[in-house]
Tab-separated table of C-alpha atoms and ligand atoms in Angstrom:
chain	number	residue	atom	x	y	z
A	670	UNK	CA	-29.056	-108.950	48.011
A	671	UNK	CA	-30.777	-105.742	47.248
A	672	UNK	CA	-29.208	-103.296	49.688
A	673	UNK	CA	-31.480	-101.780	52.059
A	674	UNK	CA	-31.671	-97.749	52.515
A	675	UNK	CA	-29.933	-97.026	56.044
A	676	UNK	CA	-32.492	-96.594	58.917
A	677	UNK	CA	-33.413	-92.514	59.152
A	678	UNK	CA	-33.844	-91.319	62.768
A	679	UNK	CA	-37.485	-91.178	63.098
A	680	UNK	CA	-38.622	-90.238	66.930
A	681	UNK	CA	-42.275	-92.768	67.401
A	682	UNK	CA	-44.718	-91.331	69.560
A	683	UNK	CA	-43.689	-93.772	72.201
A	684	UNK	CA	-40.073	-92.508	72.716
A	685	UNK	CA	-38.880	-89.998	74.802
A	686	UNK	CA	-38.489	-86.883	73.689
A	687	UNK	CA	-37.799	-83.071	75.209
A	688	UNK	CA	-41.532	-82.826	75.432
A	689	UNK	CA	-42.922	-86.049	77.194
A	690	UNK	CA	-39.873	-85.455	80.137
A	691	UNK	CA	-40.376	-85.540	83.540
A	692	UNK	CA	-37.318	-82.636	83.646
A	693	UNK	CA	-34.482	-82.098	86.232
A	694	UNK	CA	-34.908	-82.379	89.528
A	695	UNK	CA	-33.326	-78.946	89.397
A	696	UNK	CA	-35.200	-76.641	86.378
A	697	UNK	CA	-32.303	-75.382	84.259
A	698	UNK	CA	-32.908	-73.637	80.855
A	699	UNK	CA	-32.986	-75.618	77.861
A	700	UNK	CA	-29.822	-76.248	75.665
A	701	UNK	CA	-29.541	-73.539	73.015
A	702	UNK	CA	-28.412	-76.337	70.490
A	703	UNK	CA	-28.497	-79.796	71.893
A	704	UNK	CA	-31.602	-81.898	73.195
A	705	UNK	CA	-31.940	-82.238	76.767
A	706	UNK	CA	-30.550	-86.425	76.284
A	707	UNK	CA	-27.578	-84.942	74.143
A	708	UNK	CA	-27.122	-82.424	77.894
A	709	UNK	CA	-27.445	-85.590	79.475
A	710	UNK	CA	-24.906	-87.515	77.899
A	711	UNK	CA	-22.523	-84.763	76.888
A	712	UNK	CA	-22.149	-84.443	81.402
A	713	UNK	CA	-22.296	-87.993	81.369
A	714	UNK	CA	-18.578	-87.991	79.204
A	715	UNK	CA	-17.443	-84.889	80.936
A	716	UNK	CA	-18.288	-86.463	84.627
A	717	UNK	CA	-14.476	-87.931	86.488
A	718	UNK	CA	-16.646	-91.348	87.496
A	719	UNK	CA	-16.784	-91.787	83.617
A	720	UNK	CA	-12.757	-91.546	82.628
A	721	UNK	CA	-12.507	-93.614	85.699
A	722	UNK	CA	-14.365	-96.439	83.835
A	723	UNK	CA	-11.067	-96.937	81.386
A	724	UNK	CA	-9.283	-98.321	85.077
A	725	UNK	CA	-12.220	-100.566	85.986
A	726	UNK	CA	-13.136	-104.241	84.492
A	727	UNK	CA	-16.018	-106.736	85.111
A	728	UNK	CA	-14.013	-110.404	84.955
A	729	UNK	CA	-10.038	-109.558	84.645
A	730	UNK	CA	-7.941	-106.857	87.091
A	731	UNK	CA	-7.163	-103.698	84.496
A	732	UNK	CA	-3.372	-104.589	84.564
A	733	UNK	CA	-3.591	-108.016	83.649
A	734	UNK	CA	-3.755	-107.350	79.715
A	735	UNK	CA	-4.843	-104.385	77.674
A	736	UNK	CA	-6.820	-107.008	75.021
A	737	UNK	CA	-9.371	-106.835	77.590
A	738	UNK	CA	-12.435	-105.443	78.173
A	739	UNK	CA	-13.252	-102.463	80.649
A	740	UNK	CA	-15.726	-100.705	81.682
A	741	UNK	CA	-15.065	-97.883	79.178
A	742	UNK	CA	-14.902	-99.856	76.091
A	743	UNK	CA	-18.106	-101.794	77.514
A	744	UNK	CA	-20.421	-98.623	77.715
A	745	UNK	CA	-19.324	-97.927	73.912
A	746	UNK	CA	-20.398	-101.247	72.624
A	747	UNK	CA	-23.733	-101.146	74.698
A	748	UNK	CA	-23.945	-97.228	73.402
A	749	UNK	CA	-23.236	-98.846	70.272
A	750	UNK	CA	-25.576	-102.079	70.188
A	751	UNK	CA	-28.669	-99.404	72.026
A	752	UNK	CA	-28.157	-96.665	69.846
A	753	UNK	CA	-28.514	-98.981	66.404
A	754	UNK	CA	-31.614	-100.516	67.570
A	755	UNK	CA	-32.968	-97.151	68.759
A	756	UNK	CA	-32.786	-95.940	65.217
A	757	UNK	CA	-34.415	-98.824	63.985
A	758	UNK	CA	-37.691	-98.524	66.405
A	759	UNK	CA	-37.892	-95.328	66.377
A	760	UNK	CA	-37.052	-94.203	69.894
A	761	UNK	CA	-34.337	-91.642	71.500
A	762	UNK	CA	-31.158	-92.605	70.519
A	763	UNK	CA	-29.570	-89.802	72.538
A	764	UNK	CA	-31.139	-91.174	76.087
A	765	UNK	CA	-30.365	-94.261	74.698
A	766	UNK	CA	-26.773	-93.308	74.359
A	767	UNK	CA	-26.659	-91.459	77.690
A	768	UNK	CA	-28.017	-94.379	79.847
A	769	UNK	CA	-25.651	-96.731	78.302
A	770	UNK	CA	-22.543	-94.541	79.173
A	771	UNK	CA	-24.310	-94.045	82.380
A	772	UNK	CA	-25.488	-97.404	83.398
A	773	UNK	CA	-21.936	-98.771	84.960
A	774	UNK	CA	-20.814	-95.455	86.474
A	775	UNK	CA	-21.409	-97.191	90.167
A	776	UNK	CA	-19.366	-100.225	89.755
A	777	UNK	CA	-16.563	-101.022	92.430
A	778	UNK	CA	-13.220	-101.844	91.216
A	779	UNK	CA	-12.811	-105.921	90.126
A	780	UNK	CA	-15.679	-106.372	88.606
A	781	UNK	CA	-18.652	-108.922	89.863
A	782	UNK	CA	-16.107	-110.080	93.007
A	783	UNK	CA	-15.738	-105.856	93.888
A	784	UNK	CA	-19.409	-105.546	94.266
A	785	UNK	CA	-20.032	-108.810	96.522
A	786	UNK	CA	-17.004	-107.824	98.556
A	787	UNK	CA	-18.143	-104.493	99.256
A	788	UNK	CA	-21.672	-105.536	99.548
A	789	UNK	CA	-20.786	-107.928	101.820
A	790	UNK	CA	-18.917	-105.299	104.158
A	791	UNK	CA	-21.821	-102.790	103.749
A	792	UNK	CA	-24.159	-105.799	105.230
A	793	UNK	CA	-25.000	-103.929	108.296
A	794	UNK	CA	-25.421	-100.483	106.977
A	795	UNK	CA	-28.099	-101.020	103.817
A	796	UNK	CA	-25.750	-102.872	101.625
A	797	UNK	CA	-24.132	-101.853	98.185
A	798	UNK	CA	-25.801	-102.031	95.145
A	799	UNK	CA	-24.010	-100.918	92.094
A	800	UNK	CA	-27.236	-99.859	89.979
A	801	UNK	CA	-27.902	-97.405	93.126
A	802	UNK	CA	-24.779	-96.299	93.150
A	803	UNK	CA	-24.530	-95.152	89.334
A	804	UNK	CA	-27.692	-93.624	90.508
A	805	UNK	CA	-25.736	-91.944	93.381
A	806	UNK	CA	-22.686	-90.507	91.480
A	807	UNK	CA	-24.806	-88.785	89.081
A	808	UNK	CA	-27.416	-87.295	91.450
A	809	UNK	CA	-24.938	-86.636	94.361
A	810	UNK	CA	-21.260	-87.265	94.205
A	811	UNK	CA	-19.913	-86.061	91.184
A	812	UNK	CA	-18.925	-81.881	91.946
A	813	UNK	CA	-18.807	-80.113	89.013
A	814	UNK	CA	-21.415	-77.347	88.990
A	815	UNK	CA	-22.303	-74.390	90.677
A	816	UNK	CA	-25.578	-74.658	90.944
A	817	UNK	CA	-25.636	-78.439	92.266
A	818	UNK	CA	-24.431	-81.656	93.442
A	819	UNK	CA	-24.255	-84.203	90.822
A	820	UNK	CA	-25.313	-84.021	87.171
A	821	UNK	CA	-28.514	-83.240	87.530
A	822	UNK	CA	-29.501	-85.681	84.714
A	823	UNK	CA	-33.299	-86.109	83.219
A	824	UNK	CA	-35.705	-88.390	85.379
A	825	UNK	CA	-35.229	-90.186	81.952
A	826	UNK	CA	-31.713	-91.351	82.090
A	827	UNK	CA	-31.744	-91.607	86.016
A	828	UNK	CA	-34.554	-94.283	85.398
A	829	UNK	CA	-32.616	-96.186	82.864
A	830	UNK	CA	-29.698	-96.124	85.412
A	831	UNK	CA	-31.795	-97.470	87.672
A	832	UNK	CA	-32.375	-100.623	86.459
A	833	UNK	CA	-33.739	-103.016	89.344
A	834	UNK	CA	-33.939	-102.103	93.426
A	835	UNK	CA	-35.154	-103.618	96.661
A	836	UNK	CA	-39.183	-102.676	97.204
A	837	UNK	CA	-37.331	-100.907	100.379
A	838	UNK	CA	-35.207	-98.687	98.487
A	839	UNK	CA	-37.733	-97.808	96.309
A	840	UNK	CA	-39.593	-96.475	98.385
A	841	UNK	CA	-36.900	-94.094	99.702
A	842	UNK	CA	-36.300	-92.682	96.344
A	843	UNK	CA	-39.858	-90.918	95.522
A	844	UNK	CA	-40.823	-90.686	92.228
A	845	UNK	CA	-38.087	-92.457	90.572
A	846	UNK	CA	-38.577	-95.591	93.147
A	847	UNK	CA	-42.486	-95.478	92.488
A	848	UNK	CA	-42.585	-97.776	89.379
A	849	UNK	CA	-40.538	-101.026	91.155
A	850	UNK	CA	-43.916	-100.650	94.294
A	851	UNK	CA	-46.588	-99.957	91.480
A	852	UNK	CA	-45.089	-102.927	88.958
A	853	UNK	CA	-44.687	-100.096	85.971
A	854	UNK	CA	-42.128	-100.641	83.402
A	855	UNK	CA	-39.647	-97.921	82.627
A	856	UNK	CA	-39.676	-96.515	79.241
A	857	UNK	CA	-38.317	-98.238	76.054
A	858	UNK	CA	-34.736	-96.578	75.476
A	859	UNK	CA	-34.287	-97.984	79.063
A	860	UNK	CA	-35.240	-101.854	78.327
A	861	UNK	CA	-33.065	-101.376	75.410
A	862	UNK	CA	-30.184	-100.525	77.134
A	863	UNK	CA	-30.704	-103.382	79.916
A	864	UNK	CA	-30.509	-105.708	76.947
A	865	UNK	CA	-28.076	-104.313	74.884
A	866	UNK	CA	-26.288	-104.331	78.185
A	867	UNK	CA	-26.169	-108.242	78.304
A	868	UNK	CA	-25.876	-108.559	74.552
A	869	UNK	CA	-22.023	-106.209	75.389
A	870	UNK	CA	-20.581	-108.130	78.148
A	871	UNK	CA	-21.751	-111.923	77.298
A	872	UNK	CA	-20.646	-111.855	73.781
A	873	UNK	CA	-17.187	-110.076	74.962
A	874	UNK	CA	-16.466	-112.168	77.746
A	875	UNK	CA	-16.777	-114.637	74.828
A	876	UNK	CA	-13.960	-112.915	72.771
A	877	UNK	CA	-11.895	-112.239	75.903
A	878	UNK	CA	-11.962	-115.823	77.539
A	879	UNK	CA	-10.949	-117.148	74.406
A	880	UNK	CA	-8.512	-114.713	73.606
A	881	UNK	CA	-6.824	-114.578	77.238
A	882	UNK	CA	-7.289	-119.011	77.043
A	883	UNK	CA	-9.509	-119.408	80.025
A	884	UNK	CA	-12.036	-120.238	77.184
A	885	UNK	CA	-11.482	-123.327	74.190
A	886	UNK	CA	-13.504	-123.043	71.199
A	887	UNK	CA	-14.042	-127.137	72.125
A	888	UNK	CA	-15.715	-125.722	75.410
A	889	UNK	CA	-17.854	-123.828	73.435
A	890	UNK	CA	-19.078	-125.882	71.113
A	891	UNK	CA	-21.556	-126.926	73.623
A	892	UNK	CA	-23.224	-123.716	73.372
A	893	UNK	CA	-25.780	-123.024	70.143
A	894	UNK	CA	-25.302	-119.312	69.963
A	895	UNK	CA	-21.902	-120.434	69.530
A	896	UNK	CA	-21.376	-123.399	67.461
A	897	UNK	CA	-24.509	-122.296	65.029
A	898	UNK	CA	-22.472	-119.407	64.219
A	899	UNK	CA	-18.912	-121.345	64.213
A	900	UNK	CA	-19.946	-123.759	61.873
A	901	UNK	CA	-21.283	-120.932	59.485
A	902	UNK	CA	-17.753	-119.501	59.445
A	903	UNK	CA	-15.438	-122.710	59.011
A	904	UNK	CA	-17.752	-123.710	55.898
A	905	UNK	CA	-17.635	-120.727	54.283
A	906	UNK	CA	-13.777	-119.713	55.591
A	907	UNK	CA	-11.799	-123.527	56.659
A	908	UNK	CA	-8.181	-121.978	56.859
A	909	UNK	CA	-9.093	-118.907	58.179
A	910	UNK	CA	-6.793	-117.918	61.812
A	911	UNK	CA	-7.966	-118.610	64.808
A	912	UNK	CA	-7.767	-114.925	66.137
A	913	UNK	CA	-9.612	-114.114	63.239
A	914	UNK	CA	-12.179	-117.397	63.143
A	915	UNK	CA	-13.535	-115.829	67.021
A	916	UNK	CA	-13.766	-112.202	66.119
A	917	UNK	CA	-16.098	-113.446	63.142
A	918	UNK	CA	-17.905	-115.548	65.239
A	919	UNK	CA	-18.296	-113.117	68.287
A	920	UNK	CA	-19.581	-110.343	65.907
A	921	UNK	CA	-22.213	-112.981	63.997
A	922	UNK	CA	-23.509	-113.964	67.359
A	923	UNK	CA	-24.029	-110.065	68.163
A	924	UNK	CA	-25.313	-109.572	65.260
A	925	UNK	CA	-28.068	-112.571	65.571
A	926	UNK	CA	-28.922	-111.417	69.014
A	927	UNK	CA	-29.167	-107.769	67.752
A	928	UNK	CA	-31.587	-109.101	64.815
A	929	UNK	CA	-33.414	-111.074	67.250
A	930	UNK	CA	-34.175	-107.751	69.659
A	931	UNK	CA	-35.301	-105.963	66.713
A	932	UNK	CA	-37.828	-108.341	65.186
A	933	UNK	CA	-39.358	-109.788	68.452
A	934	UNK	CA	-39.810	-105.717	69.655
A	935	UNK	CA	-41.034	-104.535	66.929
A	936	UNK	CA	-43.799	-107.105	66.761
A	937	UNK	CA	-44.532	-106.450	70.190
A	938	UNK	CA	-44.371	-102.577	70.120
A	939	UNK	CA	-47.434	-103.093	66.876
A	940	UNK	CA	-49.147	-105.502	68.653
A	941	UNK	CA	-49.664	-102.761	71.892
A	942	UNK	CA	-49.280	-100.079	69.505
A	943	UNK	CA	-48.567	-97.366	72.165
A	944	UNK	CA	-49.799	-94.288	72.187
A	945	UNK	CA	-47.028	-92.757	74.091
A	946	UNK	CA	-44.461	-93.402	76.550
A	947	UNK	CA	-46.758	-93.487	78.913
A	948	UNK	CA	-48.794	-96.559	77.505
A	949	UNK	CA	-45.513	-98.165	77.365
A	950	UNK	CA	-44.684	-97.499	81.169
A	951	UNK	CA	-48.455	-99.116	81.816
A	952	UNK	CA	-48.420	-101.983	79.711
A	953	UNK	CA	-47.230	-104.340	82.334
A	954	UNK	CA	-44.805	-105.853	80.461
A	955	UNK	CA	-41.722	-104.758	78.385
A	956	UNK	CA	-41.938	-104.309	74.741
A	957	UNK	CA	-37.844	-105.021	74.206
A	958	UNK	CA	-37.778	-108.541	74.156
A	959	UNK	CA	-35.952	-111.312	72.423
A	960	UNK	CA	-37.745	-114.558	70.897
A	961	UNK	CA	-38.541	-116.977	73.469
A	962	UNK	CA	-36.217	-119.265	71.426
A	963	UNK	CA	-33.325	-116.645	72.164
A	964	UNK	CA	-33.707	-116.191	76.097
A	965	UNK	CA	-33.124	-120.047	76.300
A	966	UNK	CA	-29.886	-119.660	74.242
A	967	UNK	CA	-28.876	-116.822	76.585
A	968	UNK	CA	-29.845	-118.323	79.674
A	969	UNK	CA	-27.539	-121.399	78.238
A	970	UNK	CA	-24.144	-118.708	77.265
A	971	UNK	CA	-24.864	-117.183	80.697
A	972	UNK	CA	-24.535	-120.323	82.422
A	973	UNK	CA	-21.914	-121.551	80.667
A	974	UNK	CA	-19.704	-118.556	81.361
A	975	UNK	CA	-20.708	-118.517	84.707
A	976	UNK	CA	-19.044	-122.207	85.097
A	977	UNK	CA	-16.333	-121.896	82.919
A	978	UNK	CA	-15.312	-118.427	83.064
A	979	UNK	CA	-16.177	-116.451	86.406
A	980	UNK	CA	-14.997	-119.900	88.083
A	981	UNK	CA	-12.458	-120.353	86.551
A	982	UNK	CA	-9.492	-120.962	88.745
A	983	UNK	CA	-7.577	-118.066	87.498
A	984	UNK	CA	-10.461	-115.761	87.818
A	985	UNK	CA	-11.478	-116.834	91.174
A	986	UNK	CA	-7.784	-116.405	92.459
A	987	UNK	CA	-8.275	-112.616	91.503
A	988	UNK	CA	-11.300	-112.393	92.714
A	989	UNK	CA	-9.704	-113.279	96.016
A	990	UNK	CA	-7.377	-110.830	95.660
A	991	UNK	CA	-9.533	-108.052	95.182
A	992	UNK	CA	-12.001	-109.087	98.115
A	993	UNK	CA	-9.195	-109.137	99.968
A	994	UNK	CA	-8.112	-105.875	99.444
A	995	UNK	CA	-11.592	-104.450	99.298
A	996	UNK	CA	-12.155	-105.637	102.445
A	997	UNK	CA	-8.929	-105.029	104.402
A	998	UNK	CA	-9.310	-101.525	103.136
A	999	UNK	CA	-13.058	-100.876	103.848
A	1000	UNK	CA	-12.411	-102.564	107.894
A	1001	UNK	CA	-9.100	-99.933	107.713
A	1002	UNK	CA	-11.032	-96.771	107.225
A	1003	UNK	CA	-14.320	-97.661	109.529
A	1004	UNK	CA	-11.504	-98.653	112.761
A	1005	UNK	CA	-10.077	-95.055	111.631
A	1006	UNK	CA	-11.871	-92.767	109.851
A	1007	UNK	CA	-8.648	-90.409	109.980
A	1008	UNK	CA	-7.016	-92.808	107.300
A	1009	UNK	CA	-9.320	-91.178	104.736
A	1010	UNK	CA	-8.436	-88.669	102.196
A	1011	UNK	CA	-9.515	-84.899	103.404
A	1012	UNK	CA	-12.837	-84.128	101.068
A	1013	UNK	CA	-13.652	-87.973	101.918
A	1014	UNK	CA	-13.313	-87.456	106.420
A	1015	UNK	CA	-14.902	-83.663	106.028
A	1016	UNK	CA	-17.592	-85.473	104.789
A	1017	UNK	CA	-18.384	-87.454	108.483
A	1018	UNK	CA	-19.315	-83.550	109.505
A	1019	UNK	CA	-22.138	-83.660	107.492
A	1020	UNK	CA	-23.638	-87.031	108.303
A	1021	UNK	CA	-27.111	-87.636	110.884
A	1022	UNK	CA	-26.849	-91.508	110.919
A	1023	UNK	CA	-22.678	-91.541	112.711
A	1024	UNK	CA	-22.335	-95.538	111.679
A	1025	UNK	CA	-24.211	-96.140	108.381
A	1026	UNK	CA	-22.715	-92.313	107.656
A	1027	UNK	CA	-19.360	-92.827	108.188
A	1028	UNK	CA	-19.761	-96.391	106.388
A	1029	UNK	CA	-21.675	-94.775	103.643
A	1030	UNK	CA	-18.996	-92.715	102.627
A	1031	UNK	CA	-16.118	-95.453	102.937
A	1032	UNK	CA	-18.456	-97.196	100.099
A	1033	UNK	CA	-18.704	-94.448	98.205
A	1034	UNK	CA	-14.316	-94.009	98.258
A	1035	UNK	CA	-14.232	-97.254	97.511
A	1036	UNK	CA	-16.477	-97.706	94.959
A	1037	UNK	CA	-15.003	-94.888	93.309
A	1038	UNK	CA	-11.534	-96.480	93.004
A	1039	UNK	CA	-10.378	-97.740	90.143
A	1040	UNK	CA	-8.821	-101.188	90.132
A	1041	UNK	CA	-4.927	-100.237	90.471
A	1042	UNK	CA	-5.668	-97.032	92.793
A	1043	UNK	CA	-7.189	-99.526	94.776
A	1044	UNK	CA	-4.512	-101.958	94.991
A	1045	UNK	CA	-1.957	-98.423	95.391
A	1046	UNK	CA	-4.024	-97.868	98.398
A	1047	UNK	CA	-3.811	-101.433	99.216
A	1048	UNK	CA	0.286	-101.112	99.124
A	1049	UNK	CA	0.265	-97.413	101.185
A	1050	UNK	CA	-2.065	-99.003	103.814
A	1051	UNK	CA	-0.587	-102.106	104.487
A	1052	UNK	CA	3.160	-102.314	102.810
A	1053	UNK	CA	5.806	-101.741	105.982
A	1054	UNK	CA	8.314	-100.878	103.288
A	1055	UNK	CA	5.694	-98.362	101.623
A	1056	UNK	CA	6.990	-94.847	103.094
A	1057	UNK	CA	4.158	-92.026	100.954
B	2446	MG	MG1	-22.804	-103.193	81.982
């Protein structure tokens, strides 16, 4: 095979770029030496919610195993997936980079059953949504800078954070909210990330259910993504390990799904041949798409590990667990308020709505926990024997 030359970064007309931004919500100078998506990411990295992400995971509790995913290691491979496809079409690698590191910042501790437990106790005060919430800790909570609350990130990356929201919501948050009421897409760096996103945590909940043995390779022989790519490797490689049979496997099946993005896209993106980003906001439907042929097979990996994996007995017993404790904490602090940390209670000062304000910020301790601070505050709370 002829070896091709490595992609150069080549920034399209229809990325974003310094000079198409909509800016800060607060001006601040330009970077002497950085772009204003390098800015972005670089407080991104720097922000606390970010080295939280190394505590947090999406299907297993952080303790059970360090051979499995978390959040931390997730935003790098979506960084990683976005940013090689960025290159490729042409568009900002940097905000590509910085919404991917972004995009999970919000997430509760315990994965998928942390954000239905807490959404579920948040019913009657607006509910908790996780893509909001990312959207929260970068424009409000994190407190790191003199001048403001937040990061104060580009409208660029804050629209890549915010990936979908209620019509309701929307409308609360102004400009950014405006493109969910007027049916506008968001620009391309953020479709890639929502799809590099899924292309990250399907393919790795692969690896990791097999790995931890919630998963058979049997099981998944049902599944074409799979087994296409399975049988590929046992022809060519019969004796090969098992550890090292699903790690080739895993990284094919990326790879196809990566190839896949890039082709279908970049037929797309010449077919509309935008003029600039904002053709690409107005063309009423996104340009980062897989092949028909591909959604099916995700839709069918989805559902499998849906079935096999998020329900699997094991999994569901911590998910128990961790509603449990998500819940026993978040009825704790709304009965008593007093039970919170000091910068968390000053807080119910400051609030106009008393109920969906003092609720509001039990969410947002919550969400910030990571899984075993929240099961230490679990212990301090509720252990008779637990004296600090
Ligand atoms: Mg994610």
């Amino acid at each position: 095979m002829t070896p091709r030359a490595a992609p150069v970064p080549v920034l399209q007309a229809y990325a974003a770029s310094n000079l198409n931004s909509y800016g800060r919500l607060i001006n601040e100078v330009s970077p002497d030496y950085r772009s204003e998506y390098q800015r972005d990411r670089d407080r991104i990295v720097h922000s606390a919610a970010f080295r939280r992400l190394e505590y947090k995971t999406q299907v297993f509790v952080n303790h059970e195993g360090d051979m499995f995913r978390t959040r931390l290691t997730h935003s790098i491979e979506v960084a990683q997936i976005g940013r090689s496809i960025a290159r490729i079409l042409g568009i900002n690698e940097d905000l590509t980079e910085s919404i991917a590191l972004a995009h999970d910042l919000g997430h509760t501790p315990f994965g998928h059953a942390g954000q239905d437990a807490l959404n579920q106790c948040m019913q009657d005060y607006g509910g908790f949504e996780h893509n909001l919430q990312s959207l929260r800790v970068v424009d409000e909570l994190e407190e790191r800078y003199a001048e403001f609350s937040g990061l104060n990130l580009t409208f660029e990356t804050r629209e890549g954070i915010l990936k979908h929201c209620s019509l309701k919501r929307a409308a609360e948050l102004g400009d950014l909210g405006r493109r969910f009421i007027e049916g506008r897409q968001p620009g391309l760096e953020a479709q890639l990330v929502n799809l590099a996103d899924g292309i990250a945590y399907n393919n790795h909940d692969v690896d990791d259910g097999l790995r931890s043995g919630l998963l058979t390779i049997e099981q998944l022989s049902e599944i074409h993504l799979f087994q296409e790519q399975y049988e590929l490797v046992y022809a060519s490689y019969p004796t090969l390990p098992q550890r090292r049979v699903i790690h080739e496997v895993v990284r094919r099946m990326i790879n196809r799904q990566v190839t896949d993005l890039i082709e279908t896209s970049s037929e797309r993106i010449e077919a509309l041949s935008p003029q600039d980003i904002d053709a690409v906001r107005t063309a009423g439907q996104p340009l980062i798409v897989f092949s028909d042929e591909m959604t099916i097979h995700n839709q069918q990996l989805k559902r499998f590990l849906r079935q096999h994996l998020y329900q699997h007995y094991k999994v569901r017993r911590m998910s128990t667990k961790a509603e449990r404790i998500l819940t026993s904490l978040f009825n704790a602090f709304i009965d008593d308020p007093r039970l919170l940390p000091p910068d968390y209670y000053h807080r119910l000062g400051r609030v106009e709505q008393p109920d969906t304000g003092k609720a509001r910020i039990v969410a947002d301790y919550i969400a910030g926990m990571t899984d075993r601070f929240a099961i230490g505050e679990y212990e301090r709370m509720f252990d008779p024997g637990h004296l600090t």
